[in-house]
């Protein structure tokens, strides 16, 4: 088999390589990147390896699976484990890599970005611990790609096909994941809760992404909820033309259903199944609070943590400190890592981390090495079942949040995204702000003396396990009462730049715990716009998405 080596600079971002489908369709583009992955595979390399392959069902997944198998065999891969029809959620791949002791996995997804021929595709490589490749490996892929037919496999039928010394095993990617879910959670408790509270309503929206079949298997077939408890649960190649992104803007259908049907528990996951959103008729659970609540109840309610205990907790830097308060209360360590799930893996492998999360709707634990949308949804269900054990009257999501805030106080949190901003303008704004952080911001006060800047820097992380250093992970402006403004440029977009501004403010006065988030954060937001001069640089008056 001959391979054309072409100079292509293909740099993976926060989570793999994401580009427009038409870019992947260019001659040799996909082939080059796939070859680069095999070139960069950690020792002993691809020879005789077992590799898991699957994707979120978006346009071009099936074609890419064929390319990967072909190039993989040429590189000496011994066996591919492929999801039927290429379907495999990101957390399910992580699970199968670990369970089958595979050498790695290739995930075909652009996560929550829209799909279809005119939208996005992506390729991500996970290492043998089931987690995203660390920077050492992604940098090697980049380096390999710079220096850079004929099996046709039927991936619609379950079973193993042999090609000489090589083989492809097509598996039902739902079943292993379902088994894992049953091992982690108290399914009997959830079932008895559902029986004893027939008034409880749930709505899971798969956003036409990969989690549909997983959701159906768990919520309908196993837990016995009525068939109308799931929506948009058949994966579509273009996700129905929508952004498969579980937030208040893009999951608008779920949000309006939850309100119009007065749903007690609404949930959604993203295109590849690693994100989650939890919402009810009267409350939106901010992901920064969600992970903290799960951590707070885990040892009481969830069998997996009853057994393993909580070894430690962690969050990405922009994520609020709600989970830090839980860690202190439970007497365990809490780690602050850069954005992107790959940074949690080392801590988990070292036995220092059990539950972690990102403000970007990512929540998970050391059961795998990816964030896990369905896991978070079932964790919440398990917690609801637990708190309602002896309560004939339904204790809902809002009640749980209220109890949590009364115990810990509340870290008000919001993220503003400015999408598809002109890249030069975004870069200028960012580098000027960085200069300000290191020259003159500290000590400035706003609104009289209410907000005084105590520190300002660019977040840098030293991994406590392998001591690798990651620089330039986001600008932090911290006030003397602990409130924060964080500014980052996205590493996952496929066109222009996305500026993210994160706001956080702590409040523990009882009468101020259940305020509207935007109202609570208004002063901080005004200060950020003043300091960053965002409108002046970008021309943007309003964010594209508010979380
Ligand atoms: C975003 C999120 C980050 C997340 C990443 C991948 O990255 O902010 O928290 O880990 O997406 O999520 P960025 O660089 O655009 O801010 V997923 O569901 O797209 O794998
Ligand atoms: Co995702």
Short mmCIF file of N, CA, C and O in Angstrom, two decimals, residues 9 27 51 78 101 112 140 158 164 190-192 203 208 216 227 266 280 318 329 346 383 398 420 444 451 523 533:
data_model
loop_
_atom_site.label_atom_id
_atom_site.label_comp_id
_atom_site.label_asym_id
_atom_site.label_seq_id
_atom_site.Cartn_x
_atom_site.Cartn_y
_atom_site.Cartn_z
N UNK A 9 0.06 20.99 7.96
CA UNK A 9 0.18 21.35 9.37
C UNK A 9 -1.19 21.15 9.99
O UNK A 9 -2.11 21.91 9.74
N UNK A 27 -8.07 15.88 -0.81
CA UNK A 27 -7.23 14.69 -1.06
C UNK A 27 -6.19 14.51 0.04
O UNK A 27 -5.46 15.44 0.36
N UNK A 51 -7.06 -1.46 18.52
CA UNK A 51 -7.51 -0.06 18.51
C UNK A 51 -9.05 -0.03 18.38
O UNK A 51 -9.63 -0.73 17.55
N UNK A 78 -3.28 -4.99 14.77
CA UNK A 78 -3.71 -6.39 14.72
C UNK A 78 -5.23 -6.49 14.68
O UNK A 78 -5.80 -7.27 13.94
N UNK A 101 -8.72 -3.73 27.32
CA UNK A 101 -7.28 -3.49 27.40
C UNK A 101 -6.68 -3.18 26.03
O UNK A 101 -5.62 -3.69 25.66
N UNK A 112 -19.98 18.75 20.06
CA UNK A 112 -21.23 19.51 20.04
C UNK A 112 -21.33 20.41 18.81
O UNK A 112 -22.30 21.13 18.68
N UNK A 140 3.25 15.35 19.31
CA UNK A 140 3.92 14.41 18.41
C UNK A 140 3.07 14.18 17.15
O UNK A 140 3.60 14.06 16.05
N UNK A 158 -22.79 -7.19 13.34
CA UNK A 158 -21.98 -7.53 14.51
C UNK A 158 -21.23 -8.83 14.27
O UNK A 158 -21.78 -9.78 13.70
N UNK A 164 -6.24 -12.22 7.04
CA UNK A 164 -4.91 -12.73 7.38
C UNK A 164 -4.67 -12.61 8.86
O UNK A 164 -5.45 -13.10 9.67
N UNK A 190 -33.47 3.56 42.02
CA UNK A 190 -34.10 4.45 41.03
C UNK A 190 -35.46 3.88 40.60
O UNK A 190 -36.46 4.59 40.52
N UNK A 191 -35.48 2.56 40.38
CA UNK A 191 -36.74 1.94 39.96
C UNK A 191 -37.81 2.08 41.05
O UNK A 191 -38.97 2.36 40.74
N UNK A 192 -37.42 1.88 42.30
CA UNK A 192 -38.45 1.97 43.33
C UNK A 192 -38.90 3.41 43.53
O UNK A 192 -40.06 3.68 43.84
N UNK A 203 -37.57 13.91 30.98
CA UNK A 203 -37.46 14.03 29.54
C UNK A 203 -35.98 14.10 29.16
O UNK A 203 -35.27 15.02 29.57
N UNK A 208 -30.49 14.42 18.67
CA UNK A 208 -30.19 13.70 17.41
C UNK A 208 -28.74 13.24 17.35
O UNK A 208 -28.21 12.97 16.27
N UNK A 216 -32.32 5.46 25.33
CA UNK A 216 -33.49 4.59 25.20
C UNK A 216 -33.28 3.31 26.02
O UNK A 216 -34.15 2.87 26.76
N UNK A 227 -42.64 5.91 27.08
CA UNK A 227 -41.92 6.13 25.83
C UNK A 227 -41.73 7.61 25.50
O UNK A 227 -40.76 7.99 24.85
N UNK A 266 -35.30 17.32 33.33
CA UNK A 266 -34.97 17.37 31.91
C UNK A 266 -33.48 17.20 31.75
O UNK A 266 -32.70 17.67 32.59
N UNK A 280 -34.85 21.61 35.22
CA UNK A 280 -36.21 21.24 35.61
C UNK A 280 -37.13 22.40 35.29
O UNK A 280 -36.68 23.47 34.86
N UNK A 318 -11.51 27.48 34.89
CA UNK A 318 -12.61 28.44 34.87
C UNK A 318 -13.85 27.99 35.65
O UNK A 318 -14.75 28.78 35.91
N UNK A 329 -15.20 20.29 52.97
CA UNK A 329 -16.14 19.68 53.92
C UNK A 329 -15.88 18.19 54.10
O UNK A 329 -15.96 17.66 55.20
N UNK A 346 -4.29 11.82 34.40
CA UNK A 346 -3.12 11.48 35.22
C UNK A 346 -3.49 11.35 36.69
O UNK A 346 -3.01 10.45 37.39
N UNK A 383 -29.34 10.34 42.79
CA UNK A 383 -29.38 11.24 43.95
C UNK A 383 -30.83 11.62 44.28
O UNK A 383 -31.24 11.63 45.44
N UNK A 398 -34.87 21.73 42.35
CA UNK A 398 -34.71 23.04 42.98
C UNK A 398 -34.53 22.90 44.50
O UNK A 398 -33.72 23.61 45.11
N UNK A 420 -17.30 32.98 16.54
CA UNK A 420 -16.93 33.44 15.19
C UNK A 420 -16.54 34.92 15.14
O UNK A 420 -16.95 35.67 14.26
N UNK A 444 -6.40 48.01 41.13
CA UNK A 444 -7.49 48.85 40.61
C UNK A 444 -8.79 48.51 41.30
O UNK A 444 -9.07 47.34 41.57
N UNK A 451 -15.17 46.22 44.45
CA UNK A 451 -14.35 45.23 43.74
C UNK A 451 -12.93 45.76 43.57
O UNK A 451 -12.70 46.71 42.83
N UNK A 523 -22.77 43.41 38.10
CA UNK A 523 -21.65 44.33 38.32
C UNK A 523 -20.33 43.80 37.77
O UNK A 523 -19.55 44.54 37.15
N UNK A 533 -12.39 45.83 27.07
CA UNK A 533 -12.78 46.64 25.90
C UNK A 533 -13.22 45.73 24.75
O UNK A 533 -12.88 45.93 23.59
#
